[in-house]
Amino acid sequence: MPAIQLTPADRKEKRGEAHHLDPVVMIGADGLTPAIVKETDAALKAHGLIKVRVFSDDRTAREAMLTQLAEELNAAPVQHIGKLLVLWRPLPVKQAAEREDRKPGPRTVKLVSFPKNGTGRPTIKKVQVFGNERVTAGGSIKRVKKRTVSSKKRAQSQD
């Protein structure tokens, strides 16, 4: 796969974003092994923008590693400065699995009660309401009851 090409403005923006990052992949004396490529791919999937540290003194070998990683992983080479390589690849879109049988979760509700004389401050109480509960007009919490359906209507809805 060909590497992603970035415009100079995009490359500058990515360099700024990568400035505070620590290296997540280290390449040792063995060089660019399949395990290193696999780990770099996993890091790109998780983070999108990563730094790779190369423990080699040969600058041309580091440049070759950067281009090879970019080609193999369909990533954009952002920067090669010293022994650090910066790679970027857009994060894959995560699809949230919607479950139809899922019930609503707990939520925090503020209950405000005003004093009877009207001159004092209202009291605010935070209460956690679960999915099977509701807040009444008076401010109390009641459990929601299942709605009873007659056997005739239940038979009609199943048809």
mmCIF file with all atom_site columns, C-alpha atoms in Angstrom, residues 44-113:
data_model
loop_
_atom_site.group_PDB
_atom_site.id
_atom_site.type_symbol
_atom_site.label_atom_id
_atom_site.label_alt_id
_atom_site.label_comp_id
_atom_site.label_asym_id
_atom_site.label_entity_id
_atom_site.label_seq_id
_atom_site.pdbx_PDB_ins_code
_atom_site.Cartn_x
_atom_site.Cartn_y
_atom_site.Cartn_z
_atom_site.occupancy
_atom_site.B_iso_or_equiv
_atom_site.pdbx_formal_charge
_atom_site.auth_seq_id
_atom_site.auth_comp_id
_atom_site.auth_asym_id
_atom_site.auth_atom_id
_atom_site.pdbx_PDB_model_num
ATOM 1  C CA . LEU A 1 44  ? -1.284  3.316  14.995 1.00 0.00 ? 44  LEU A CA 1
ATOM 2  C CA . LYS A 1 45  ? -4.731  1.708  15.344 1.00 0.00 ? 45  LYS A CA 1
ATOM 3  C CA . ALA A 1 46  ? -4.892  2.741  18.997 1.00 0.00 ? 46  ALA A CA 1
ATOM 4  C CA . HIS A 1 47  ? -3.369  6.239  18.852 1.00 0.00 ? 47  HIS A CA 1
ATOM 5  C CA . GLY A 1 48  ? -3.217  7.419  15.244 1.00 0.00 ? 48  GLY A CA 1
ATOM 6  C CA . LEU A 1 49  ? -0.086  9.537  15.823 1.00 0.00 ? 49  LEU A CA 1
ATOM 7  C CA . ILE A 1 50  ? 2.952   7.797  17.310 1.00 0.00 ? 50  ILE A CA 1
ATOM 8  C CA . LYS A 1 51  ? 6.665   8.212  17.908 1.00 0.00 ? 51  LYS A CA 1
ATOM 9  C CA . VAL A 1 52  ? 9.123   5.399  17.232 1.00 0.00 ? 52  VAL A CA 1
ATOM 10 C CA . ARG A 1 53  ? 12.613  5.375  18.756 1.00 0.00 ? 53  ARG A CA 1
ATOM 11 C CA . VAL A 1 54  ? 15.382  3.704  16.742 1.00 0.00 ? 54  VAL A CA 1
ATOM 12 C CA . PHE A 1 55  ? 18.546  2.635  18.581 1.00 0.00 ? 55  PHE A CA 1
ATOM 13 C CA . SER A 1 56  ? 20.795  2.851  15.538 1.00 0.00 ? 56  SER A CA 1
ATOM 14 C CA . ASP A 1 57  ? 23.495  5.360  14.623 1.00 0.00 ? 57  ASP A CA 1
ATOM 15 C CA . ASP A 1 58  ? 23.030  4.948  10.858 1.00 0.00 ? 58  ASP A CA 1
ATOM 16 C CA . ARG A 1 59  ? 20.897  7.834  9.582  1.00 0.00 ? 59  ARG A CA 1
ATOM 17 C CA . THR A 1 60  ? 20.213  6.275  6.166  1.00 0.00 ? 60  THR A CA 1
ATOM 18 C CA . ALA A 1 61  ? 19.000  3.061  7.856  1.00 0.00 ? 61  ALA A CA 1
ATOM 19 C CA . ARG A 1 62  ? 16.602  5.115  10.019 1.00 0.00 ? 62  ARG A CA 1
ATOM 20 C CA . GLU A 1 63  ? 15.272  6.915  6.934  1.00 0.00 ? 63  GLU A CA 1
ATOM 21 C CA . ALA A 1 64  ? 14.797  3.551  5.200  1.00 0.00 ? 64  ALA A CA 1
ATOM 22 C CA . MET A 1 65  ? 12.912  2.246  8.262  1.00 0.00 ? 65  MET A CA 1
ATOM 23 C CA . LEU A 1 66  ? 10.636  5.287  8.225  1.00 0.00 ? 66  LEU A CA 1
ATOM 24 C CA . THR A 1 67  ? 9.757   4.864  4.555  1.00 0.00 ? 67  THR A CA 1
ATOM 25 C CA . GLN A 1 68  ? 9.351   1.088  4.901  1.00 0.00 ? 68  GLN A CA 1
ATOM 26 C CA . LEU A 1 69  ? 7.008   1.464  7.906  1.00 0.00 ? 69  LEU A CA 1
ATOM 27 C CA . ALA A 1 70  ? 5.014   4.136  6.077  1.00 0.00 ? 70  ALA A CA 1
ATOM 28 C CA . GLU A 1 71  ? 4.690   1.956  2.963  1.00 0.00 ? 71  GLU A CA 1
ATOM 29 C CA . GLU A 1 72  ? 3.783   -1.275 4.779  1.00 0.00 ? 72  GLU A CA 1
ATOM 30 C CA . LEU A 1 73  ? 1.306   0.271  7.224  1.00 0.00 ? 73  LEU A CA 1
ATOM 31 C CA . ASN A 1 74  ? -0.277  2.842  4.884  1.00 0.00 ? 74  ASN A CA 1
ATOM 32 C CA . ALA A 1 75  ? 0.821   5.661  7.175  1.00 0.00 ? 75  ALA A CA 1
ATOM 33 C CA . ALA A 1 76  ? 2.200   9.132  6.612  1.00 0.00 ? 76  ALA A CA 1
ATOM 34 C CA . PRO A 1 77  ? 5.809   9.808  7.578  1.00 0.00 ? 77  PRO A CA 1
ATOM 35 C CA . VAL A 1 78  ? 5.571   13.043 9.552  1.00 0.00 ? 78  VAL A CA 1
ATOM 36 C CA . GLN A 1 79  ? 9.047   13.658 10.907 1.00 0.00 ? 79  GLN A CA 1
ATOM 37 C CA . HIS A 1 80  ? 12.508  12.121 11.297 1.00 0.00 ? 80  HIS A CA 1
ATOM 38 C CA . ILE A 1 81  ? 14.501  14.009 13.874 1.00 0.00 ? 81  ILE A CA 1
ATOM 39 C CA . GLY A 1 82  ? 17.514  12.379 15.440 1.00 0.00 ? 82  GLY A CA 1
ATOM 40 C CA . LYS A 1 83  ? 16.622  8.852  16.483 1.00 0.00 ? 83  LYS A CA 1
ATOM 41 C CA . LEU A 1 84  ? 12.865  9.570  16.613 1.00 0.00 ? 84  LEU A CA 1
ATOM 42 C CA . LEU A 1 85  ? 10.442  8.789  13.814 1.00 0.00 ? 85  LEU A CA 1
ATOM 43 C CA . VAL A 1 86  ? 6.899   10.171 13.806 1.00 0.00 ? 86  VAL A CA 1
ATOM 44 C CA . LEU A 1 87  ? 4.133   8.339  11.923 1.00 0.00 ? 87  LEU A CA 1
ATOM 45 C CA . TRP A 1 88  ? 0.471   9.225  11.455 1.00 0.00 ? 88  TRP A CA 1
ATOM 46 C CA . ARG A 1 89  ? -2.508  7.297  10.161 1.00 0.00 ? 89  ARG A CA 1
ATOM 47 C CA . PRO A 1 90  ? -6.169  8.301  10.577 1.00 0.00 ? 90  PRO A CA 1
ATOM 48 C CA . LEU A 1 91  ? -7.946  6.385  13.317 1.00 0.00 ? 91  LEU A CA 1
ATOM 49 C CA . PRO A 1 92  ? -10.441 3.768  12.117 1.00 0.00 ? 92  PRO A CA 1
ATOM 50 C CA . VAL A 1 93  ? -14.101 4.583  12.746 1.00 0.00 ? 93  VAL A CA 1
ATOM 51 C CA . LYS A 1 94  ? -15.453 2.625  15.695 1.00 0.00 ? 94  LYS A CA 1
ATOM 52 C CA . GLN A 1 95  ? -19.010 1.426  15.423 1.00 0.00 ? 95  GLN A CA 1
ATOM 53 C CA . ALA A 1 96  ? -20.949 1.216  18.654 1.00 0.00 ? 96  ALA A CA 1
ATOM 54 C CA . ALA A 1 97  ? -23.004 -1.940 18.944 1.00 0.00 ? 97  ALA A CA 1
ATOM 55 C CA . GLU A 1 98  ? -26.593 -1.062 19.748 1.00 0.00 ? 98  GLU A CA 1
ATOM 56 C CA . ARG A 1 99  ? -28.403 -3.606 21.834 1.00 0.00 ? 99  ARG A CA 1
ATOM 57 C CA . GLU A 1 100 ? -32.167 -3.640 21.580 1.00 0.00 ? 100 GLU A CA 1
ATOM 58 C CA . ASP A 1 101 ? -32.658 -5.322 24.954 1.00 0.00 ? 101 ASP A CA 1
ATOM 59 C CA . ARG A 1 102 ? -30.689 -2.617 26.769 1.00 0.00 ? 102 ARG A CA 1
ATOM 60 C CA . LYS A 1 103 ? -32.449 -0.669 29.512 1.00 0.00 ? 103 LYS A CA 1
ATOM 61 C CA . PRO A 1 104 ? -31.670 2.930  30.464 1.00 0.00 ? 104 PRO A CA 1
ATOM 62 C CA . GLY A 1 105 ? -28.826 3.332  32.959 1.00 0.00 ? 105 GLY A CA 1
ATOM 63 C CA . PRO A 1 106 ? -28.702 5.328  36.186 1.00 0.00 ? 106 PRO A CA 1
ATOM 64 C CA . ARG A 1 107 ? -28.749 9.099  35.978 1.00 0.00 ? 107 ARG A CA 1
ATOM 65 C CA . THR A 1 108 ? -28.227 11.886 38.495 1.00 0.00 ? 108 THR A CA 1
ATOM 66 C CA . VAL A 1 109 ? -31.201 14.192 39.117 1.00 0.00 ? 109 VAL A CA 1
ATOM 67 C CA . LYS A 1 110 ? -31.287 17.422 41.132 1.00 0.00 ? 110 LYS A CA 1
ATOM 68 C CA . LEU A 1 111 ? -34.270 17.766 43.458 1.00 0.00 ? 111 LEU A CA 1
ATOM 69 C CA . VAL A 1 112 ? -34.981 21.374 44.426 1.00 0.00 ? 112 VAL A CA 1
ATOM 70 C CA . SER A 1 113 ? -37.293 22.036 47.376 1.00 0.00 ? 113 SER A CA 1
#
